[in-house]
């Protein structure tokens, strides 16, 4: 048998199963029964992306299967093989979607099954920054559980997102591999068809970030091949169904590596790779480079541990800024005052504390360098959360003097002590900020009296000074803005313009961050944008900003306004924290954040709203933005400002209330403006919304019509 025969046979087998399953479902539920994956705006995403057709019912699914059949041509040629691979994948997607009829959660923990759009949007930034350098798909059981777990752990330590299908899941459970989305190891399911859930992630990335049009199969395949760094590790024995599915992966540009002695297709199907060599061979096949931060500590340090949670019972000691004095601080000094790589521990160490006890801690990172500026202090400081969280068995929450750190028993028993916190901070600051930090030393202090003194006499006054400076930072007060094109790895024509009063839509890049990024890497993603030639100050349009946008979008975008949602609004890549859309009945806007899964008065969920914009295209009436932008005086300034906000999810409203109320008071003299803004506990119905807003006297009702 040739490889073609195997693929065709596998494809035919899956097709037969799918046909039977759809017919069975129609018999049971009727052809009009609704069918789609939950928490996505793309119904049955892979099929939608390949054909441009949105399936809504079982009857339509049956028709879709007819379309899939047309892909199943049988010439023994590469093209036919790849399309049969795609057809196999689509059949798998149909089989999987049937599991979701009348059941939002057919998968049981630890298996995830279908992943929501919101999860994909959170992956955007880490994938572009290389924080998640790749996506591994492991299929089947390794020869031994030890080898399987070792492979998974090796990827996890590199920050690679690992998805598991089949026997490997039980091997990981047996070997106590910590799993879950927050640890970047996601078991999808035991059936081979569940592999489609990771394919669906790659495909939706193309729709969400890449502006690939549904139905443009060639554009889709080019996008996944060039921009989604995924690969497959399939363990022996392979059957024809796995091989046919593998052909689908190859069609998307994902190489398949296996330990089986089977056919070889150079660069695409790579046989006879021993489990121990799979990691290196996979990275090589997909050309993935791993950033290594070598740190001298007794436990692992990897971004995969960032979301790890340490429960009370597993904890050796805790530092808790809500109960006792704690703080973290970056302090710029003169070079003569610093001895590079000096780590000092002042006060009792971890082994002098009782198990489960709470203590004070302060760590002060002192830096010096010719190009160092005070403005960078908070930029470094905000990274500490991530640095400390990346230590295996250490959890960090909060910032400044409201931090909490837990250290697990396992990590303590592995020999982790306070000086290692110093090592982690030193190595990361030196590594990430090498361009401005020449020398760095760290003091870790647990002497309670000294911590109290540092907190109140040094740290708090410094924080206050910084806050005052931030509060006076307006767009008018600076001479330049910054562009950010970090997301172009996924969204090739998207450009953010970052100003003091409008942070990047991902929420992670403030004007100060962009400034620091520019100074650290002058030819990097953030460039200086002047704003000397105003065209229209009302909507925030400048000739020089337009020129920058034209250049950095490679001509995809002509002009952009900074302060309007209706006229030349800023584009979105897809990783925005919030999406804002106009609500015609109230003459205002509704905003939904990524964490909010429910309905909005626009009749759309976050995912559906989010799908209205993205891929670096201007869509008047919809705007992706950061959470922090909601309280800004520049929010929709052209349309009258924050007074247009009529509806927010309750949680988000609470998060932004202080800022938003302050802004509304200053702009319109309104007290407690958030009391006039509806949320899901009040209504998600547009008519009820208007009635409620009328009762509250919401200002949007009396403003100029949003749509002329
Ligand atoms: Fe992406 Fe914009 Fe954030 Fe830069 S500022 S990382 S381009 S979303
Ligand atoms: Zn983005």
XYZ file of C-alpha atoms and ligand atoms in Angstrom:
717
model
C 0.000 0.000 0.000
C 1.162 3.511 -0.730
C 0.804 6.430 1.639
C -1.986 7.716 -0.628
C -3.937 4.478 -0.207
C -3.641 4.689 3.570
C -4.870 8.293 3.637
C -7.780 7.593 1.292
C -8.818 4.537 3.294
C -8.645 6.451 6.571
C -10.649 9.294 5.067
C -13.305 6.912 3.729
C -13.600 5.208 7.105
C -14.113 8.490 8.973
C -16.533 9.712 6.308
C -18.637 6.580 6.743
C -18.737 7.052 10.512
C -19.682 10.703 10.155
C -22.481 9.979 7.723
C -23.875 7.358 10.085
C -23.632 9.703 13.056
C -25.379 12.588 11.286
C -28.150 10.354 9.954
C -28.627 8.917 13.437
C -28.848 12.396 14.936
C -31.384 13.541 12.314
C -33.489 10.492 13.029
C -33.420 11.256 16.729
C -33.779 15.057 16.749
C -35.073 16.006 13.268
C -33.292 17.983 10.555
C -34.233 21.354 12.054
C -32.413 20.700 15.322
C -29.831 23.411 16.006
C -26.190 22.378 16.096
C -23.046 24.446 16.815
C -20.145 24.594 19.229
C -20.714 26.789 22.318
C -18.843 30.048 23.081
C -17.761 30.706 19.527
C -18.984 33.146 16.899
C -18.010 30.709 14.135
C -20.552 27.918 14.602
C -18.529 24.935 13.282
C -15.272 26.848 12.864
C -13.094 24.660 10.612
C -15.882 23.996 8.146
C -16.861 27.672 8.189
C -13.277 28.785 7.591
C -12.710 26.367 4.695
C -16.041 26.894 2.902
C -17.485 30.197 4.172
C -20.728 28.416 5.062
C -22.153 28.730 8.576
C -23.958 25.566 9.576
C -26.869 26.031 11.961
C -28.949 22.837 11.864
C -28.543 19.105 11.476
C -30.070 19.322 7.990
C -27.406 21.831 7.005
C -24.758 19.615 8.555
C -25.882 16.814 6.259
C -25.553 19.170 3.273
C -22.123 20.179 4.538
C -21.075 16.553 4.488
C -21.945 16.570 0.785
C -19.540 19.480 0.320
C -16.854 17.584 2.226
C -17.338 14.661 -0.157
C -16.305 16.881 -3.079
C -12.888 17.304 -1.447
C -12.370 13.553 -1.451
C -10.887 13.085 -4.915
C -8.869 9.954 -5.411
C -5.918 10.613 -7.731
C -2.729 9.326 -6.110
C -1.278 12.831 -5.986
C -0.183 15.185 -3.203
C -3.078 17.571 -3.610
C -5.677 14.829 -3.371
C -3.972 13.434 -0.292
C -3.904 16.806 1.446
C -7.548 17.523 0.639
C -8.525 14.099 1.920
C -6.665 15.074 5.077
C -8.727 18.258 5.302
C -11.906 16.241 4.642
C -10.962 13.875 7.471
C -10.492 16.814 9.817
C -13.862 18.281 8.847
C -15.561 14.921 9.423
C -13.920 14.819 12.862
C -15.317 18.275 13.551
C -18.827 17.109 12.588
C -18.574 14.070 14.851
C -17.417 16.297 17.697
C -20.115 18.936 17.233
C -22.795 16.257 17.525
C -21.582 15.683 21.105
C -22.675 19.237 21.879
C -26.334 18.759 20.921
C -28.339 19.534 24.056
C -25.155 19.483 26.079
C -22.817 22.453 26.617
C -20.291 20.303 28.479
C -20.041 16.802 27.021
C -16.427 16.524 28.196
C -15.524 15.685 31.752
C -12.454 16.927 33.612
C -9.612 16.803 32.922
C -10.618 16.819 29.230
C -11.510 20.162 27.716
C -13.026 19.334 24.324
C -13.988 22.495 22.442
C -12.163 25.679 23.529
C -14.054 29.028 23.567
C -13.102 31.991 21.346
C -12.170 33.937 24.490
C -9.366 31.462 25.239
C -7.931 31.954 21.761
C -7.946 35.707 22.217
C -5.914 35.342 25.416
C -3.301 33.365 23.487
C -2.622 36.196 21.019
C -0.075 38.219 22.972
C 1.914 35.316 24.481
C 2.172 33.705 21.053
C 3.457 36.872 19.386
C 5.937 37.704 22.123
C 7.279 34.156 22.002
C 6.182 33.638 25.583
C 4.349 30.627 24.123
C 6.890 29.610 21.491
C 4.861 26.788 19.978
C 1.850 24.485 20.145
C 2.369 20.728 20.522
C -0.319 18.186 19.719
C 0.448 14.799 21.263
C -1.614 11.878 20.049
C -1.765 8.357 21.479
C 0.240 6.678 24.220
C 4.035 6.809 24.466
C 5.818 3.434 24.806
C 5.892 4.010 28.573
C 4.113 6.458 30.861
C 7.492 7.802 32.016
C 8.498 8.671 28.454
C 5.121 10.268 27.741
C 5.202 12.410 30.874
C 8.822 13.387 30.271
C 7.959 14.629 26.777
C 4.996 16.658 28.051
C 7.085 18.152 30.856
C 9.886 19.033 28.466
C 7.482 21.113 26.370
C 5.870 22.607 29.454
C 9.230 23.811 30.696
C 9.817 25.530 27.382
C 6.503 27.341 27.665
C 5.033 25.413 24.743
C 1.285 24.936 24.827
C 0.659 21.183 24.909
C -2.599 19.528 23.869
C -3.187 15.848 24.514
C -5.368 13.308 22.733
C -5.864 9.661 23.716
C -3.670 7.429 25.881
C -1.120 10.115 26.706
C -3.741 11.692 28.992
C -3.815 8.673 31.312
C -0.036 8.481 31.208
C 0.156 12.065 32.447
C -2.407 11.374 35.164
C -0.426 8.310 36.253
C 2.802 10.309 36.381
C 1.222 13.229 38.262
C 1.864 15.797 35.545
C 0.071 18.975 36.576
C -2.460 19.754 33.858
C -4.922 22.484 32.944
C -5.141 25.515 30.674
C -3.319 27.683 33.223
C -0.375 25.250 33.148
C -0.379 25.081 29.355
C -1.117 21.358 29.269
C -4.625 20.788 27.923
C -6.047 17.268 27.614
C -8.595 17.510 24.780
C -10.226 14.086 24.827
C -9.722 10.359 24.376
C -11.291 9.974 20.898
C -8.964 10.731 18.016
C -11.625 13.110 16.633
C -11.052 15.423 19.623
C -7.815 16.536 17.974
C -10.009 18.868 15.924
C -10.334 21.126 18.983
C -6.736 22.254 18.667
C -7.029 22.516 14.872
C -10.031 24.728 15.530
C -7.842 27.000 17.669
C -5.370 27.467 14.814
C -8.151 28.015 12.289
C -9.975 30.555 14.453
C -6.680 32.385 15.034
C -6.648 32.967 11.264
C -10.200 34.339 11.349
C -9.757 36.379 14.542
C -6.282 37.821 14.086
C -5.451 37.265 10.457
C -8.453 38.755 8.683
C -8.605 35.566 6.632
C -12.005 35.510 4.954
C -14.170 32.445 5.549
C -14.110 30.374 2.367
C -10.570 31.362 1.461
C -9.087 27.901 2.045
C -5.778 28.792 0.402
C -5.406 31.950 2.548
C -6.258 29.893 5.609
C -3.601 27.280 4.906
C -0.998 29.931 4.152
C -1.812 31.650 7.452
C -1.599 28.563 9.662
C 1.576 27.410 7.930
C 3.347 30.739 8.338
C 1.982 31.988 11.631
C 0.804 29.162 13.867
C 3.870 27.315 15.190
C 2.124 23.990 15.757
C 3.333 20.421 15.245
C 2.061 16.903 15.915
C 3.696 14.049 17.821
C 1.797 10.846 17.052
C 2.727 7.697 18.933
C 2.777 4.232 17.433
C 0.659 2.313 16.513
C -0.761 4.563 13.811
C -3.912 3.412 12.036
C -5.198 4.748 8.719
C -7.539 7.198 10.471
C -4.641 8.785 12.345
C -2.617 8.956 9.142
C -5.513 10.601 7.295
C -5.942 13.122 10.123
C -2.185 13.680 9.996
C -2.530 14.583 6.317
C -4.967 17.275 7.454
C -2.368 18.635 9.867
C 0.221 18.645 7.091
C -2.204 20.540 4.827
C -2.241 23.282 7.481
C 1.563 23.291 7.565
C 1.985 21.337 10.798
C 4.681 18.632 10.607
C 3.849 15.206 12.036
C 6.555 13.296 13.922
C 6.127 9.691 14.990
C 8.142 6.914 16.582
C 6.642 4.421 14.100
C 8.596 3.058 11.161
C 6.353 4.373 8.422
C 6.409 6.507 5.265
C 8.581 9.592 5.179
C 7.631 12.918 3.609
C 10.561 15.265 4.203
C 9.670 18.184 6.471
C 6.082 16.950 6.814
C 5.904 13.334 7.970
C 8.961 12.366 9.976
C 9.093 8.701 11.110
C 11.267 6.742 13.536
C 11.821 9.504 16.104
C 12.501 8.090 19.560
C 10.351 9.661 22.317
C 13.438 11.145 23.945
C 14.346 12.929 20.703
C 10.869 14.138 19.891
C 11.162 17.515 21.558
C 14.327 18.553 19.749
C 13.215 17.075 16.408
C 9.842 18.840 16.600
C 11.329 22.246 17.395
C 13.739 21.718 14.551
C 11.011 20.708 12.077
C 8.960 23.809 12.915
C 12.000 26.043 13.369
C 10.997 27.079 16.893
C 13.606 28.880 18.955
C 13.375 28.757 22.742
C 14.428 31.737 24.825
C 16.429 30.325 27.701
C 16.773 32.092 31.010
C 19.295 30.068 32.958
C 18.806 30.725 36.648
C 20.578 29.064 39.514
C 17.618 27.784 41.551
C 16.666 24.272 42.712
C 13.268 24.167 40.914
C 12.122 24.834 37.344
C 11.591 28.313 36.001
C 9.184 28.456 33.038
C 6.274 30.514 31.829
C 4.131 27.383 31.978
C 4.077 27.722 35.786
C 2.734 31.240 35.664
C -0.868 30.261 36.332
C -0.107 27.643 38.986
C -2.193 27.881 42.148
C -0.806 26.886 45.557
C -3.504 25.800 47.967
C -3.302 26.461 51.690
C -2.631 22.811 52.497
C 0.307 22.641 50.056
C 1.929 25.795 51.299
C 5.118 26.012 53.348
C 4.959 29.745 54.132
C 3.087 32.793 52.963
C 3.843 36.496 52.714
C 0.630 38.473 52.779
C 0.586 42.214 52.163
C -3.064 42.484 53.189
C -2.199 41.405 56.758
C 1.374 42.497 57.377
C 3.762 44.943 55.741
C 5.074 43.833 52.368
C 6.322 45.566 49.245
C 8.245 45.152 46.022
C 10.259 47.935 44.545
C 12.650 48.896 41.793
C 14.952 51.713 42.712
C 17.366 53.470 40.389
C 20.775 54.233 41.896
C 24.172 55.590 40.933
C 26.510 52.927 39.455
C 28.948 53.386 42.363
C 26.250 52.403 44.850
C 25.676 48.987 43.280
C 27.625 45.775 43.248
C 26.385 43.695 40.325
C 24.737 40.358 41.209
C 24.895 40.958 44.944
C 21.957 39.168 46.582
C 21.403 40.013 50.221
C 18.923 38.372 52.591
C 18.171 40.463 55.664
C 16.112 38.702 58.353
C 15.014 35.109 58.927
C 15.002 32.667 55.969
C 12.248 30.221 54.984
C 13.544 27.378 57.178
C 13.182 29.562 60.264
C 9.425 29.947 59.737
C 6.752 27.544 60.936
C 4.875 25.580 58.287
C 1.756 27.483 57.199
C 2.763 30.782 58.854
C 2.406 34.337 57.459
C 5.221 36.888 57.308
C 6.410 40.253 56.045
C 8.622 40.564 53.017
C 10.143 43.356 50.966
C 12.381 42.929 47.975
C 14.161 45.886 46.545
C 15.838 45.614 43.171
C 18.414 48.338 42.743
C 19.561 49.097 39.224
C 21.955 51.458 37.508
C 22.829 52.121 33.884
C 23.747 54.940 31.563
C 20.384 54.876 29.791
C 18.312 53.991 32.838
C 15.449 56.386 33.668
C 13.159 56.681 36.676
C 10.196 56.184 34.348
C 11.297 52.599 33.761
C 11.092 51.652 37.445
C 7.372 50.823 37.367
C 7.767 49.088 33.984
C 10.257 46.626 35.496
C 8.308 46.352 38.704
C 5.161 45.236 36.935
C 7.124 42.305 35.502
C 7.870 40.907 38.960
C 4.452 39.303 39.103
C 5.282 37.216 36.074
C 8.903 36.495 37.070
C 8.018 35.186 40.504
C 5.026 33.241 39.228
C 7.204 31.422 36.711
C 9.035 29.694 39.570
C 7.664 26.175 39.981
C 5.717 26.015 43.229
C 5.651 29.750 43.918
C 2.535 31.880 43.534
C 2.496 35.669 43.401
C -0.535 37.950 43.258
C -0.971 41.721 43.418
C 1.609 44.446 43.093
C 3.402 47.223 44.972
C 2.604 46.930 48.705
C -0.422 44.689 48.163
C 1.367 41.485 47.238
C 0.895 37.928 48.373
C 3.421 35.168 47.831
C 2.976 31.494 48.629
C 5.784 28.972 48.546
C 4.828 25.309 48.261
C 6.159 22.559 50.519
C 7.571 20.713 47.499
C 9.534 23.725 46.392
C 10.784 24.419 49.912
C 11.815 20.769 50.264
C 13.681 20.993 46.966
C 15.913 23.552 48.683
C 14.291 26.820 47.580
C 15.235 29.719 49.898
C 14.843 33.510 49.887
C 18.098 34.158 48.054
C 16.546 32.337 45.090
C 13.870 35.036 44.819
C 16.784 37.432 44.476
C 18.384 35.239 41.800
C 15.168 35.119 39.797
C 14.674 38.882 39.922
C 18.313 39.558 39.102
C 18.464 37.167 36.135
C 15.238 38.381 34.577
C 15.868 42.085 34.992
C 19.365 41.722 33.558
C 18.104 39.543 30.735
C 15.046 41.482 29.687
C 16.357 44.993 30.259
C 19.967 44.501 29.261
C 19.852 47.617 27.087
C 19.419 49.932 30.067
C 20.533 47.980 33.141
C 24.295 47.672 33.546
C 24.286 46.721 37.196
C 21.686 45.171 39.444
C 21.586 44.049 43.069
C 18.723 42.639 45.124
C 17.837 42.902 48.803
C 15.295 40.434 50.183
C 14.142 41.563 53.601
C 12.031 39.655 56.122
C 13.004 41.502 59.313
C 9.508 42.808 60.155
C 10.599 46.164 61.558
C 12.838 46.894 58.632
C 10.095 45.897 56.173
C 7.653 48.271 57.855
C 10.174 51.060 57.598
C 10.878 50.358 53.919
C 7.223 50.144 53.079
C 6.166 53.377 54.728
C 9.258 55.514 54.387
C 10.540 54.543 50.942
C 8.025 52.554 48.933
C 4.714 54.310 49.598
C 6.110 57.819 49.002
C 7.621 56.533 45.742
C 4.333 54.993 44.635
C 2.516 58.233 45.432
C 4.983 60.266 43.446
C 4.583 57.979 40.449
C 0.789 58.119 40.662
C 0.850 61.901 40.683
C 3.018 61.880 37.612
C 0.681 59.439 35.859
C -2.363 61.529 36.726
C -0.856 64.578 35.058
C 0.092 62.581 31.985
C -2.300 63.618 29.282
C -2.061 63.240 25.524
C -1.566 66.995 25.286
C 1.292 66.930 27.811
C 3.603 64.774 25.677
C 5.289 65.478 22.359
C 5.145 61.990 20.922
C 3.047 58.850 20.894
C 4.230 55.335 20.084
C 3.187 52.764 17.541
C 3.083 49.095 18.503
C 3.159 46.320 15.918
C 3.853 43.434 18.259
C 0.650 41.746 17.057
C 1.650 41.769 13.411
C 3.028 38.264 13.791
C -0.644 37.256 13.772
C -2.436 40.280 12.458
C -0.178 41.439 9.632
C -1.666 44.892 9.055
C -2.626 45.884 12.596
C -1.038 48.901 14.289
C -1.830 50.260 17.756
C -1.133 53.916 18.459
C -0.397 54.143 22.165
C -0.903 57.474 23.952
C -0.789 58.391 27.652
C -4.578 58.356 27.802
C -5.129 55.394 25.484
C -3.198 52.237 26.199
C -2.828 49.380 23.711
C -5.999 47.363 23.248
C -4.402 44.279 24.801
C -4.222 46.208 28.065
C -0.558 45.276 28.446
C 1.149 48.232 26.739
C 0.901 51.685 28.304
C 2.597 54.772 26.900
C 5.417 54.248 29.420
C 5.768 50.611 28.410
C 5.916 51.555 24.743
C 8.476 54.248 25.527
C 10.617 51.760 27.436
C 10.273 49.159 24.673
C 11.404 51.744 22.161
C 14.438 52.734 24.177
C 15.363 49.146 24.908
C 15.067 48.156 21.250
C 15.072 51.227 18.992
C 14.343 49.250 15.824
C 11.781 47.042 17.585
C 7.983 46.926 17.663
C 7.404 50.343 19.255
C 8.352 53.427 17.257
C 8.130 57.110 18.068
C 5.180 58.795 16.351
C 5.105 62.590 16.297
C 1.831 64.509 16.334
C 2.825 67.901 15.124
C 0.388 68.198 12.219
C -3.176 68.087 13.487
C -5.926 67.542 10.921
C -8.902 67.380 13.272
C -8.324 67.674 17.029
C -11.949 66.748 17.750
C -11.512 63.148 16.578
C -7.767 63.107 17.275
C -6.487 62.881 13.716
C -2.932 63.922 12.801
C -1.106 63.884 9.503
C 2.045 62.446 11.059
C 0.092 59.738 12.890
C -1.580 58.811 9.600
C 1.786 58.625 7.901
C 3.042 56.276 10.603
C -0.051 54.101 10.362
C 0.294 53.926 6.570
C 3.915 52.896 6.878
C 3.522 50.339 9.647
C 0.385 48.771 8.167
C 2.244 48.407 4.865
C -0.339 50.537 3.154
C -3.353 48.590 4.435
C -4.611 51.578 6.406
C -4.774 55.211 5.292
C -5.911 57.196 8.258
C -6.912 56.662 11.826
C -8.456 58.726 14.592
C -7.479 58.337 18.223
C -10.752 59.416 19.834
C -13.625 58.257 17.660
C -15.478 54.972 17.316
C -17.445 56.176 14.267
C -14.908 58.042 12.155
C -11.731 56.232 11.121
C -11.565 54.228 14.359
C -8.401 52.478 15.386
C -8.172 48.894 14.159
C -8.137 45.744 16.264
C -5.909 42.705 16.046
C -8.061 40.363 18.085
C -6.465 40.211 21.534
C -8.419 43.159 22.975
C -9.506 43.038 26.608
C -12.873 44.619 25.829
C -15.116 45.167 22.846
C -17.358 48.183 22.562
C -20.305 48.394 20.170
C -22.965 51.035 19.586
C -26.438 50.396 20.957
C -28.850 52.216 18.606
C -31.933 52.413 20.857
C -30.225 54.199 23.710
C -27.850 56.183 21.514
C -24.987 54.801 23.571
C -22.505 51.956 23.644
C -22.290 48.596 25.390
C -18.953 47.136 26.400
C -18.166 43.481 27.109
C -14.931 42.080 28.472
C -13.334 38.759 27.597
C -14.208 37.183 30.933
C -17.917 37.909 30.482
C -19.639 34.904 28.904
C -23.262 36.114 28.909
C -25.455 38.150 26.567
C -25.332 41.900 25.985
C -28.243 44.169 24.980
C -26.822 44.083 21.457
C -28.043 40.495 21.197
C -24.472 39.287 21.006
C -22.009 37.711 23.411
C -18.417 38.915 23.771
C -17.307 36.339 21.179
C -19.942 37.395 18.685
C -19.232 41.098 19.204
C -15.524 40.432 18.967
C -15.978 38.683 15.642
C -17.351 41.940 14.194
C -13.894 43.486 14.225
C -10.308 42.315 14.020
C -7.545 41.489 11.597
C -6.386 45.105 11.414
C -9.519 46.367 9.629
C -11.478 49.526 10.517
C -15.073 48.793 11.507
C -16.956 51.951 12.511
C -19.315 51.247 15.386
C -17.103 48.573 16.934
C -13.850 49.058 18.773
C -11.547 46.745 20.696
C -9.804 48.391 23.654
C -8.076 47.890 26.994
C -10.026 47.878 30.273
C -8.177 50.897 31.483
C -9.350 52.997 28.532
C -12.923 52.938 29.888
C -12.177 55.588 32.519
C -10.161 57.759 30.137
C -11.202 61.281 29.214
C -10.338 60.339 25.655
C -12.763 57.410 25.496
C -15.036 58.215 22.513
C -14.190 61.864 23.044
C -15.380 62.698 19.517
C -18.835 61.302 20.293
C -19.150 62.960 23.684
C -17.002 60.725 25.904
C -17.796 58.203 28.628
C -21.372 59.546 28.931
C -22.092 57.229 25.987
C -21.554 54.115 28.110
C -24.960 52.624 28.878
C -24.151 49.007 29.728
C -21.208 47.087 31.244
C -20.934 43.593 32.746
C -21.240 43.937 36.534
C -17.734 42.688 37.311
C -16.147 45.013 34.806
C -18.220 47.921 36.120
C -16.847 47.308 39.605
C -13.287 47.146 38.303
C -13.472 50.468 36.467
C -15.892 52.313 38.779
C -13.395 54.519 40.621
C -11.770 55.872 37.466
C -14.948 56.108 35.457
C -16.812 57.991 38.182
C -13.947 60.415 38.594
C -13.863 61.113 34.859
C -17.652 61.580 34.633
C -17.547 63.976 37.568
C -14.807 66.026 35.949
C -16.315 66.033 32.453
C -20.010 66.434 33.232
C -20.283 67.050 36.978
C -22.162 63.745 37.416
C -21.751 61.957 40.760
C -21.560 58.140 40.862
C -22.040 57.796 37.121
C -21.743 53.996 37.298
C -25.112 53.921 39.111
C -26.666 55.030 35.795
C -24.976 52.262 33.804
C -26.927 49.026 33.425
C -25.474 45.527 33.706
C -26.608 41.927 33.205
C -28.321 41.837 36.601
C -30.493 44.761 35.466
C -31.223 43.766 31.883
C -29.855 42.473 28.603
C -32.988 43.447 26.706
C -32.688 46.626 24.590
C -36.218 47.887 25.332
C -35.916 47.333 29.058
C -32.526 48.978 28.872
C -33.964 52.200 27.417
C -36.742 52.223 30.011
C -34.237 51.769 32.832
C -31.873 54.422 31.463
C -34.798 56.844 31.129
C -35.696 56.277 34.747
C -32.099 56.988 35.756
C -31.841 60.074 33.519
C -28.822 58.658 31.660
C -27.120 61.435 29.647
C -26.696 59.349 26.445
C -30.451 59.569 25.765
C -30.181 63.310 25.222
C -26.968 63.354 23.215
C -26.565 63.888 19.472
C -27.557 60.810 17.436
C -24.579 58.455 17.068
C -25.662 57.438 13.614
C -26.503 60.301 11.316
Fe -0.671 44.078 20.195
Fe -1.488 46.627 20.297
Fe -0.906 45.311 22.554
Fe 1.020 46.049 20.847
S -0.310 47.409 22.028
S 0.826 44.060 21.890
S -0.013 45.755 18.875
S -2.545 44.852 21.095
Zn -3.100 41.796 19.531
